[in-house]
mmCIF file of C-alpha atoms and ligand atoms in Angstrom:
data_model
loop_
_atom_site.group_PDB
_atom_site.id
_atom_site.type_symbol
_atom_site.label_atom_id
_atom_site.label_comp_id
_atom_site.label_asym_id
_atom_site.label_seq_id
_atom_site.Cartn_x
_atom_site.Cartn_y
_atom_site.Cartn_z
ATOM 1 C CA UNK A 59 135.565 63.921 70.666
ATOM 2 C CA UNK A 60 132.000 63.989 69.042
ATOM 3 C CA UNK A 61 132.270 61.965 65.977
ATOM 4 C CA UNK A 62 128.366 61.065 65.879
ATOM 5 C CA UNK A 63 126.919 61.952 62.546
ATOM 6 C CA UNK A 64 123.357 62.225 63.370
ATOM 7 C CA UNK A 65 122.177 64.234 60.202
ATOM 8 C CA UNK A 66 123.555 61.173 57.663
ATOM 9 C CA UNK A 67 121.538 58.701 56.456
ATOM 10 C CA UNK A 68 122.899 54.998 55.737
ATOM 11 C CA UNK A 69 124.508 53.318 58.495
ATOM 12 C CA UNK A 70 122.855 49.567 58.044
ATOM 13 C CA UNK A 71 121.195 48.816 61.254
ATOM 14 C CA UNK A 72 117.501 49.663 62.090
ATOM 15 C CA UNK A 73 118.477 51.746 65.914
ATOM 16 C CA UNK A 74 115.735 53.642 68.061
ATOM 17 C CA UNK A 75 115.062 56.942 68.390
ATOM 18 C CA UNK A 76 116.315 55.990 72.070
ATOM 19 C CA UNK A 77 119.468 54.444 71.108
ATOM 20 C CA UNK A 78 120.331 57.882 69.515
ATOM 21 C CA UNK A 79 119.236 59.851 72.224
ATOM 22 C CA UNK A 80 121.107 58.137 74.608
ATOM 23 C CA UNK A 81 124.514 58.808 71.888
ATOM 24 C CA UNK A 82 123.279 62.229 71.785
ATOM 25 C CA UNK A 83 123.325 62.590 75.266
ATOM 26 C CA UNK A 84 126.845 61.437 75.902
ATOM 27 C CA UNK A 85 127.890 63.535 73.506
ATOM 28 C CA UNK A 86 126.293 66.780 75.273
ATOM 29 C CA UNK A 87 124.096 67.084 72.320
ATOM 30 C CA UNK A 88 121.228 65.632 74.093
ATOM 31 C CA UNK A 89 117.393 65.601 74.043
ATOM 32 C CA UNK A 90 116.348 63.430 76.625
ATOM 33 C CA UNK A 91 115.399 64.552 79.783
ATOM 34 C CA UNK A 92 115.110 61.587 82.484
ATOM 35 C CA UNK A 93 111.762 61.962 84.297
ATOM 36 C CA UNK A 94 113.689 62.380 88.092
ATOM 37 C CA UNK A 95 115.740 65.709 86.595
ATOM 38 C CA UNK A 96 114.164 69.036 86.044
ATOM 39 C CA UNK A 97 114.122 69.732 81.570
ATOM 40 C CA UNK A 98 115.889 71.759 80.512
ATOM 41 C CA UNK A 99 114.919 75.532 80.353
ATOM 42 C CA UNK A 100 113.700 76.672 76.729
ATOM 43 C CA UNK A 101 115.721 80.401 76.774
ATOM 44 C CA UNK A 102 118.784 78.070 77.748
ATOM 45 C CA UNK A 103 118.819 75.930 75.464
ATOM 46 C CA UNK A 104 118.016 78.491 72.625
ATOM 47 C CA UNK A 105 121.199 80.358 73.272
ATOM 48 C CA UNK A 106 123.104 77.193 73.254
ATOM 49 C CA UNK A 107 121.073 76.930 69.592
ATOM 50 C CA UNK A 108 122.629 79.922 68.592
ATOM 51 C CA UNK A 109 125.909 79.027 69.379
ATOM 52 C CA UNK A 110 125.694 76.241 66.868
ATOM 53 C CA UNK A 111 124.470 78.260 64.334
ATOM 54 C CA UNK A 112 127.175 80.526 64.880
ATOM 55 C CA UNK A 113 129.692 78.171 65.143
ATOM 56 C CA UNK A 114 132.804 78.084 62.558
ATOM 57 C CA UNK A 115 135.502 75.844 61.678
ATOM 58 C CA UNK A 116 136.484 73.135 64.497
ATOM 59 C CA UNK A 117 133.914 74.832 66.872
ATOM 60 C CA UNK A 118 131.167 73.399 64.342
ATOM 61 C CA UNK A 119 129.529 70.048 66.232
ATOM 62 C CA UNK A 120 130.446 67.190 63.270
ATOM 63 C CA UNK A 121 126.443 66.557 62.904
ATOM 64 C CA UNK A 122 125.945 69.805 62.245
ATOM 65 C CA UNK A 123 126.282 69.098 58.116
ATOM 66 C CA UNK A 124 126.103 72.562 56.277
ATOM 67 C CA UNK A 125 127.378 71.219 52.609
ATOM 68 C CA UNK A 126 124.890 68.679 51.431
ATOM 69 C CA UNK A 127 124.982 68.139 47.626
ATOM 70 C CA UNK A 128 121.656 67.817 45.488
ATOM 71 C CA UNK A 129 122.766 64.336 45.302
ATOM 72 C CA UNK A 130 122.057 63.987 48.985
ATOM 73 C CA UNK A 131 118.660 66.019 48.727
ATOM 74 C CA UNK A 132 118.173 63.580 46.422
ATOM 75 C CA UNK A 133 118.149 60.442 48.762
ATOM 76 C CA UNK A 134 116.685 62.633 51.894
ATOM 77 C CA UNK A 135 113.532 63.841 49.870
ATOM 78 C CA UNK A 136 111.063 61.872 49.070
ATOM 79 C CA UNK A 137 110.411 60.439 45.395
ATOM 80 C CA UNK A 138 110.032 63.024 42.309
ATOM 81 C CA UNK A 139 111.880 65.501 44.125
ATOM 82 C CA UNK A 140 114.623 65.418 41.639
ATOM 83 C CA UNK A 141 111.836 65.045 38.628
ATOM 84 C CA UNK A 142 109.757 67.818 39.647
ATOM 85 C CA UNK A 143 112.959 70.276 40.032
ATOM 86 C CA UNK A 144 114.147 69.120 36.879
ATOM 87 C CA UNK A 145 110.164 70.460 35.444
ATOM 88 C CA UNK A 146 110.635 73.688 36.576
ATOM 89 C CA UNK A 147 111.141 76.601 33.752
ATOM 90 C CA UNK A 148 113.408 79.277 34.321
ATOM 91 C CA UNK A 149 111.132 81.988 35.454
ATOM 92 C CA UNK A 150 109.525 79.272 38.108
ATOM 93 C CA UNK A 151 111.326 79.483 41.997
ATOM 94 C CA UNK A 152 112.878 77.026 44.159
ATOM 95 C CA UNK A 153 113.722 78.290 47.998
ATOM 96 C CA UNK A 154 115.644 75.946 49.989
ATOM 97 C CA UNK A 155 114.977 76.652 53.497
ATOM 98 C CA UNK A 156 118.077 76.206 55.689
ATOM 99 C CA UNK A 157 120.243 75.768 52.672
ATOM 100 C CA UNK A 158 123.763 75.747 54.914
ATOM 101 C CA UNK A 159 126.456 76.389 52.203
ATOM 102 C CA UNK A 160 123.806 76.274 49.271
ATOM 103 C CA UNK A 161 125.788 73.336 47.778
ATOM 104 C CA UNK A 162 122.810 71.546 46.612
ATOM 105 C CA UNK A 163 122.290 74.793 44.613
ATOM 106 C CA UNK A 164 125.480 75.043 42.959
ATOM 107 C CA UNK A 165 124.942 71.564 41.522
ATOM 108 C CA UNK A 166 121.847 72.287 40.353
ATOM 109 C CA UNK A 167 123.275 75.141 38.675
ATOM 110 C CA UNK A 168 126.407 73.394 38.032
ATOM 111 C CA UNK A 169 128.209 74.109 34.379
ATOM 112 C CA UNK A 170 127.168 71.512 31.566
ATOM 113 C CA UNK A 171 130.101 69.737 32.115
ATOM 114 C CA UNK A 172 129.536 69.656 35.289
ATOM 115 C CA UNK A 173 129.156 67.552 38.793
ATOM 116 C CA UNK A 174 128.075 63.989 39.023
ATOM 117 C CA UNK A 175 125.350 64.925 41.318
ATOM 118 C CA UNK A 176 123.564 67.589 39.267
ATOM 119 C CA UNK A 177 123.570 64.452 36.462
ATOM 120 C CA UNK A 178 121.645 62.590 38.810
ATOM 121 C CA UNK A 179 118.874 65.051 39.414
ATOM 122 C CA UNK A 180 116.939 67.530 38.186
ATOM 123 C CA UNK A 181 118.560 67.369 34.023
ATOM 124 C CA UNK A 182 117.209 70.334 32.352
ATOM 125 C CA UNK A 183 118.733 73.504 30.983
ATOM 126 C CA UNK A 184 116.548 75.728 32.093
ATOM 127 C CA UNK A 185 117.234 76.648 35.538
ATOM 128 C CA UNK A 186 114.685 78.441 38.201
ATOM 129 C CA UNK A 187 115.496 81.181 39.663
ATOM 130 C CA UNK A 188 116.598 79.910 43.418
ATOM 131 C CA UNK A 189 116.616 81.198 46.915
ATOM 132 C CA UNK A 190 118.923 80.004 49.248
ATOM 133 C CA UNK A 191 117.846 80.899 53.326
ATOM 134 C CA UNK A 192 120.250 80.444 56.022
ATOM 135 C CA UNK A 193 120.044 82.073 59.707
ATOM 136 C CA UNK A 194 123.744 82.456 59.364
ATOM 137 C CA UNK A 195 125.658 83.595 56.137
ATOM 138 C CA UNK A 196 127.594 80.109 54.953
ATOM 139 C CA UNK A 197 128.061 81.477 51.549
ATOM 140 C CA UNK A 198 131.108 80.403 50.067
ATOM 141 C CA UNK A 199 133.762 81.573 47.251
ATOM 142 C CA UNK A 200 132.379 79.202 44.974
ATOM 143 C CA UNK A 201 128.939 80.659 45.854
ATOM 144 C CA UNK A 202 129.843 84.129 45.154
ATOM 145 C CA UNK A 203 131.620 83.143 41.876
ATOM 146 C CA UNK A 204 128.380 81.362 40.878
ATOM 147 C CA UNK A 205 126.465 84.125 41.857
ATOM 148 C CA UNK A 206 128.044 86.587 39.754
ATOM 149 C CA UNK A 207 128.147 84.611 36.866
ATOM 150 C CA UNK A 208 123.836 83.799 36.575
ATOM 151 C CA UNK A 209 123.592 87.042 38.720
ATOM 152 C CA UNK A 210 122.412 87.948 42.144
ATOM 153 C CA UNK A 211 118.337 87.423 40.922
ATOM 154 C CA UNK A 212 118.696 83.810 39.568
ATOM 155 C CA UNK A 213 121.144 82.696 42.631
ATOM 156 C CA UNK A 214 120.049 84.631 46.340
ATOM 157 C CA UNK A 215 121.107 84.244 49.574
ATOM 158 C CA UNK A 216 119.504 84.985 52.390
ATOM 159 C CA UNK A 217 121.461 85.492 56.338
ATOM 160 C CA UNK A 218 120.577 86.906 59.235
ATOM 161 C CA UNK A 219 116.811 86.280 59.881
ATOM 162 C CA UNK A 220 114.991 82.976 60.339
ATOM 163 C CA UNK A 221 112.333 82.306 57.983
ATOM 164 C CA UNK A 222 109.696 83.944 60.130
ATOM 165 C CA UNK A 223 110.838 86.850 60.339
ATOM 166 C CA UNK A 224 110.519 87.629 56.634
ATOM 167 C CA UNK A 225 107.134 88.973 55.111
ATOM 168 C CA UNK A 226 105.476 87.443 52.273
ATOM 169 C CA UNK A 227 106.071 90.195 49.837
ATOM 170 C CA UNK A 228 110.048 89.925 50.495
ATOM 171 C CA UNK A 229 110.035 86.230 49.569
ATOM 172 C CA UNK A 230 107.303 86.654 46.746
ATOM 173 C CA UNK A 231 105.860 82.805 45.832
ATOM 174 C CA UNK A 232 107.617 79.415 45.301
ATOM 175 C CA UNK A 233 107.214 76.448 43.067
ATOM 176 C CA UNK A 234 109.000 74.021 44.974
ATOM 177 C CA UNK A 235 110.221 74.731 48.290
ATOM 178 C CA UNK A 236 112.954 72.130 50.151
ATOM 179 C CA UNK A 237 114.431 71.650 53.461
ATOM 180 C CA UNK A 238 116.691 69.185 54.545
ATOM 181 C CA UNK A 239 118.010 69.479 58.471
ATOM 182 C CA UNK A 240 116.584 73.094 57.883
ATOM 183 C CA UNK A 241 114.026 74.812 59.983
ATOM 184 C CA UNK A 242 111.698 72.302 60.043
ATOM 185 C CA UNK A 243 114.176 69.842 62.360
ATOM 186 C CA UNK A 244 115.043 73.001 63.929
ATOM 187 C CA UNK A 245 112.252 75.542 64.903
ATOM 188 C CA UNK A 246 110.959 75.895 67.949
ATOM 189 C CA UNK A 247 107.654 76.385 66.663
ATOM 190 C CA UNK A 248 106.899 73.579 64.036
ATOM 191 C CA UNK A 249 103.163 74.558 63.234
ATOM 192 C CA UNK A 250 104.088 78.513 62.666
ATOM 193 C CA UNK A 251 107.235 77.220 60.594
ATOM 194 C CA UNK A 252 104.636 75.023 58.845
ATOM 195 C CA UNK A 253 102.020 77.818 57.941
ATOM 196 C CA UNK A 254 104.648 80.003 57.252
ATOM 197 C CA UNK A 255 106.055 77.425 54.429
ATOM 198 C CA UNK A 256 102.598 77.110 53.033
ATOM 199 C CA UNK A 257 102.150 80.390 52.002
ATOM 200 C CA UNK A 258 104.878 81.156 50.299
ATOM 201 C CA UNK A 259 103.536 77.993 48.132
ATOM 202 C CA UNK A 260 102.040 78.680 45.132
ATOM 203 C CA UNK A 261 98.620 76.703 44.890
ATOM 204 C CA UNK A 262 100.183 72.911 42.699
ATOM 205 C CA UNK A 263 103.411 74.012 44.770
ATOM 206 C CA UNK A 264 105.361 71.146 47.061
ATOM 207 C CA UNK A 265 107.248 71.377 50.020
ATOM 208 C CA UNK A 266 109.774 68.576 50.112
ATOM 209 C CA UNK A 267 111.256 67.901 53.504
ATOM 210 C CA UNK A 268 111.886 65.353 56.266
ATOM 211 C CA UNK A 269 112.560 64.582 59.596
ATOM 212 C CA UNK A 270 114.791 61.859 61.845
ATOM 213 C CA UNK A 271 113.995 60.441 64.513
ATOM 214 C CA UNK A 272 110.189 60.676 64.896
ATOM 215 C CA UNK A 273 107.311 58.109 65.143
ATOM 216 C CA UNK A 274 106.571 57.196 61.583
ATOM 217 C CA UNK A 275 103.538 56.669 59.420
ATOM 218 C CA UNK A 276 104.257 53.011 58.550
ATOM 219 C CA UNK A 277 104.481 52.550 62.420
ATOM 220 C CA UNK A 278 107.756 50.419 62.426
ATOM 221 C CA UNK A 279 109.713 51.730 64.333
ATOM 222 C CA UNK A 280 109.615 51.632 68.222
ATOM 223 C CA UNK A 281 105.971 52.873 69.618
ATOM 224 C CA UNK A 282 107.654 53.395 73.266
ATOM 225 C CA UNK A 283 111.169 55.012 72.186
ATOM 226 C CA UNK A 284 111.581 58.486 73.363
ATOM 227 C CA UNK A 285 112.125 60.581 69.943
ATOM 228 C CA UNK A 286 114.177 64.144 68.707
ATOM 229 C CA UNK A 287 110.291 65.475 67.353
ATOM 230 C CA UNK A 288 107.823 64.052 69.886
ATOM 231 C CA UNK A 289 104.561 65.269 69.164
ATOM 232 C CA UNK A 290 101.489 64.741 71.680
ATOM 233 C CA UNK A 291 97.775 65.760 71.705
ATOM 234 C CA UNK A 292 95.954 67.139 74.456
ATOM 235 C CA UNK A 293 95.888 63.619 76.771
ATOM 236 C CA UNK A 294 99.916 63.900 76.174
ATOM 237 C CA UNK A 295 99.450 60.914 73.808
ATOM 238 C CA UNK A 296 102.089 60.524 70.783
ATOM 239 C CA UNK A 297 100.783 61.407 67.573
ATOM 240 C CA UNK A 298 102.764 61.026 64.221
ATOM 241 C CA UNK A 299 104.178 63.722 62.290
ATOM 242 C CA UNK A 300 102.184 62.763 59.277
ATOM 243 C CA UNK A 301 98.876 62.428 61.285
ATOM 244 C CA UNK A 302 99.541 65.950 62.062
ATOM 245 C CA UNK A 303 100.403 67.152 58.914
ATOM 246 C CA UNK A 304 97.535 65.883 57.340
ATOM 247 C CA UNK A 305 94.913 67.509 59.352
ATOM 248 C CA UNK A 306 96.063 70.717 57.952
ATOM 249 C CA UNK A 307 93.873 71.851 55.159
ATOM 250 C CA UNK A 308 93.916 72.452 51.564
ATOM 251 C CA UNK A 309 97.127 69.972 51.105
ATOM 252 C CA UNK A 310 97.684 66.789 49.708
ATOM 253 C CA UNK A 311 100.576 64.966 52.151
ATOM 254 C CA UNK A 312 102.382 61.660 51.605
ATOM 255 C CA UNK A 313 105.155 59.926 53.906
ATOM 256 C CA UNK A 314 107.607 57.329 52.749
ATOM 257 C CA UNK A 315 108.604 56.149 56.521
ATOM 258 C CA UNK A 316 112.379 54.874 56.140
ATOM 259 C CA UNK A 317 112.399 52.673 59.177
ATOM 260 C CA UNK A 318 115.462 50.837 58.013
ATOM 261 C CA UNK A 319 117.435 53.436 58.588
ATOM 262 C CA UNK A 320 120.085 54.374 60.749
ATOM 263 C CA UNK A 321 117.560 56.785 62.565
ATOM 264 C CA UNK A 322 113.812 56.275 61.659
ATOM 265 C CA UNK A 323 113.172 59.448 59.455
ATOM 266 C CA UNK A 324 109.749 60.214 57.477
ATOM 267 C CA UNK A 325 110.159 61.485 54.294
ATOM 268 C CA UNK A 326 107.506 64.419 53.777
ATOM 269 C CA UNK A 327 105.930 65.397 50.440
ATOM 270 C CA UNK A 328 103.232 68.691 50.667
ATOM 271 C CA UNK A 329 100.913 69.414 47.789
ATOM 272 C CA UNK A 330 99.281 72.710 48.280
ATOM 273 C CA UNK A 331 96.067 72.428 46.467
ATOM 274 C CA UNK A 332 93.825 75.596 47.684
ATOM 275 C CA UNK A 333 94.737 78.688 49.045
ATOM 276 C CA UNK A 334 92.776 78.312 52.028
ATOM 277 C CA UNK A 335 95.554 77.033 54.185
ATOM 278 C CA UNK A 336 94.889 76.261 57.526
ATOM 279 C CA UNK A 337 97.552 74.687 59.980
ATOM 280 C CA UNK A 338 96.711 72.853 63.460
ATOM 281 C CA UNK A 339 98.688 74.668 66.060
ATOM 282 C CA UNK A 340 101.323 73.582 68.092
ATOM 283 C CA UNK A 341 102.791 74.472 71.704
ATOM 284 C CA UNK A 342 106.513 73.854 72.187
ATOM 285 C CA UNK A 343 107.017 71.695 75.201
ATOM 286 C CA UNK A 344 110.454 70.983 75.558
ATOM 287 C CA UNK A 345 113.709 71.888 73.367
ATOM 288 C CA UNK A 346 117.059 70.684 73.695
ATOM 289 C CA UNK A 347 120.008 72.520 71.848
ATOM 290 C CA UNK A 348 121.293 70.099 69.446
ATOM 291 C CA UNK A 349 121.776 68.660 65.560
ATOM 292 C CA UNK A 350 119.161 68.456 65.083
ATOM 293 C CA UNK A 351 117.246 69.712 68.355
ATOM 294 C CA UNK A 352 114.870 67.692 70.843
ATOM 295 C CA UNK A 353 111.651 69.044 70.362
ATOM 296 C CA UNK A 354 108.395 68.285 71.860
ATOM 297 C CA UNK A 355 105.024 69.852 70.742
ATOM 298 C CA UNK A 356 101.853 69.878 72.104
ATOM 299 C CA UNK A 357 98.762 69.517 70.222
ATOM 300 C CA UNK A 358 96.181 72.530 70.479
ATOM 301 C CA UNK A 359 92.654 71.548 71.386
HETATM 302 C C1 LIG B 242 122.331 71.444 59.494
HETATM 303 S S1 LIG B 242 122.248 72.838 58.406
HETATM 304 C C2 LIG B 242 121.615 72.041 56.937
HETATM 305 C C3 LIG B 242 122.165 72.693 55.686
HETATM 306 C C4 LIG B 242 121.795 72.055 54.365
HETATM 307 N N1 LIG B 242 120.384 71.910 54.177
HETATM 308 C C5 LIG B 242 122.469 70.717 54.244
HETATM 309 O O1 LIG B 242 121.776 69.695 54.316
HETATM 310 O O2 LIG B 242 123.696 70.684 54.088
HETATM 311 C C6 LIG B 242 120.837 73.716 59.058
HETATM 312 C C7 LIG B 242 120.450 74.955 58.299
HETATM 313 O O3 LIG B 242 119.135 75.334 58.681
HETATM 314 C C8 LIG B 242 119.102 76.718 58.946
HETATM 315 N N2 LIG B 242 117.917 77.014 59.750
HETATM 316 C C9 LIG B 242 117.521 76.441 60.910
HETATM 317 N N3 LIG B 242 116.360 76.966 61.324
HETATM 318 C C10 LIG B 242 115.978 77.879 60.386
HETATM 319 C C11 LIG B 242 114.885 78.763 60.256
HETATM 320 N N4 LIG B 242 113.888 78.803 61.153
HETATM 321 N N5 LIG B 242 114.838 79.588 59.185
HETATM 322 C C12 LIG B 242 115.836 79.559 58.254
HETATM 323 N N6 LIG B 242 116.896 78.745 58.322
HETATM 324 C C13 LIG B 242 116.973 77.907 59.383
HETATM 325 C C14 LIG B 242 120.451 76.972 59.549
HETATM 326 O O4 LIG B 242 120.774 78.324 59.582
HETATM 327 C C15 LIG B 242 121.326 76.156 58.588
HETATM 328 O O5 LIG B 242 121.559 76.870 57.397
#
């Protein structure tokens, strides 16, 4: 039975990223790979990927979480997330990046008398015009209703392709762009996913997103646990997502490390404040199919 949760937030006590990968492990979702056994192979492990993705009813892993309201974006994205949707005007864009079932866009774009979460964040009655990006079509009835009522420009869904496989001029420019358990816990290649992101920004643009189970900024969680995202440099020493992050230029990034949580997750805020963009690159290690994925990256010199 695999009744692990791994993409929630709120269970009470502080755990390691070891603690989970040991859970995950047992549960055949693993990430770990014990020094004496050979890792796993990348092409394996990237089909077993795809099986999640393409999984449906009972055959969907329970921490695989496709229906998040914008409640929950709410309390996995860092601070003024909900303020700065609730700015935008209604010819300005929002594109969630691995949006699941797009719930979190239905209560943003709930009626007035609508859900309790959409009351929570992001109040405004002018709406922007929203892209929703899955790699596989969850779009529900109550999508497709929605969708024909504020029409197919305002509301869009997006299947079939991962994000970098679409060009610029498809996807045009974003406001605000948001991903929670999307492609950035996911990808196999975190600094393209990262550049890729960036310039679909529009310069004063944010990228709101996070990630569990990684060394965080505030550096209280467990230096020696083995993590989901393990990043090195060249030496093979562990370097924090947010130290990353912020060598990349022309961006403004803050963490809010949420160590007292069930699994130590950094909450990531991006500013893009120049065009010229420039992301340090990344080589994938290791991956392990899971939800979310083990992942380690290497630093390039
Ligand atoms: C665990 S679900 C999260 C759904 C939603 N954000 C939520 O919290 O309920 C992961 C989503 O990320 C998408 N995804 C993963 N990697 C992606 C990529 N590289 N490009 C686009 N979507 C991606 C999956 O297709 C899926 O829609």
């Amino acid at each position: 039975m695999r009744s692990v949760k791994l993409s929630v937030k709120g269970w009470k006590s502080v755990e390691t990223c070891l603690a989970v990968l040991i859970v995950l492990q047992s549960f055949g979702l693993g990430a770990a790979w014990p020094e004496e056994s050979a890792p796993p192979r990348i092409d394996e492990e990237i089909v077993k990927q795809e099986k999640i993705y393409g999984s449906r009813g009972a055959a969907v892993p329970s921490g695989y979480v496709t229906g998040r309201a914008l409640s929950d974006y709410a309390e996995l994205l860092p601070s003024g997330f909900c303020e700065a949707l609730g700015s935008l005007g209604s010819s300005d864009r929002w594109l969630d990046i691995g949006a699941g079932d797009g719930q979190a866009i239905l209560d943003y774009y709930a009626f007035e008398d609508g859900a309790a979460s959409a009351q929570k964040c992001a109040q405004s009655l002018s709406k922007a015009r929203v892209v929703a990006m899955s790699i596989e079509d969850r779009r529900t009835d109550k999508w497709r209703q929605h969708a024909a009522i504020f029409g197919g420009d305002r509301l869009r869904y997006l299947a079939g392709k991962r994000l970098r496989q679409y060009s610029r001029e498809e996807l045009g420019k974003f406001q605000i762009i948001t991903d929670v358990y999307g492609g950035f816990s996911y990808t196999e290649d975190l600094s393209g996913f990262l550049a890729k992101v960036l310039s679909l920004l529009e310069t004063g643009g944010v990228f709101y997103t996070m990630v569990q189970d990684v060394h965080l900024e505030d550096g209280k969680d467990k230096p020696d646990a083995s993590c989901l995202t393990e990043l090195v440099d060249a030496a093979g020493h562990d370097v924090k997502v947010c130290s990353w992050l912020k060598q990349t230029t022309c961006v403004q990034v803050a963490c809010e490390s949420k160590s007292d949580w069930d699994s130590p997750t950094e909450l990531i805020n991006i500013r893009k404040i120049c065009s010229d963009v420039s992301v340090s690159r990344m080589k994938l290690l290791h991956y392990e199919a899971g939800v979310p994925p083990g992942r380690r990256f290497q630093l390039e010199p």
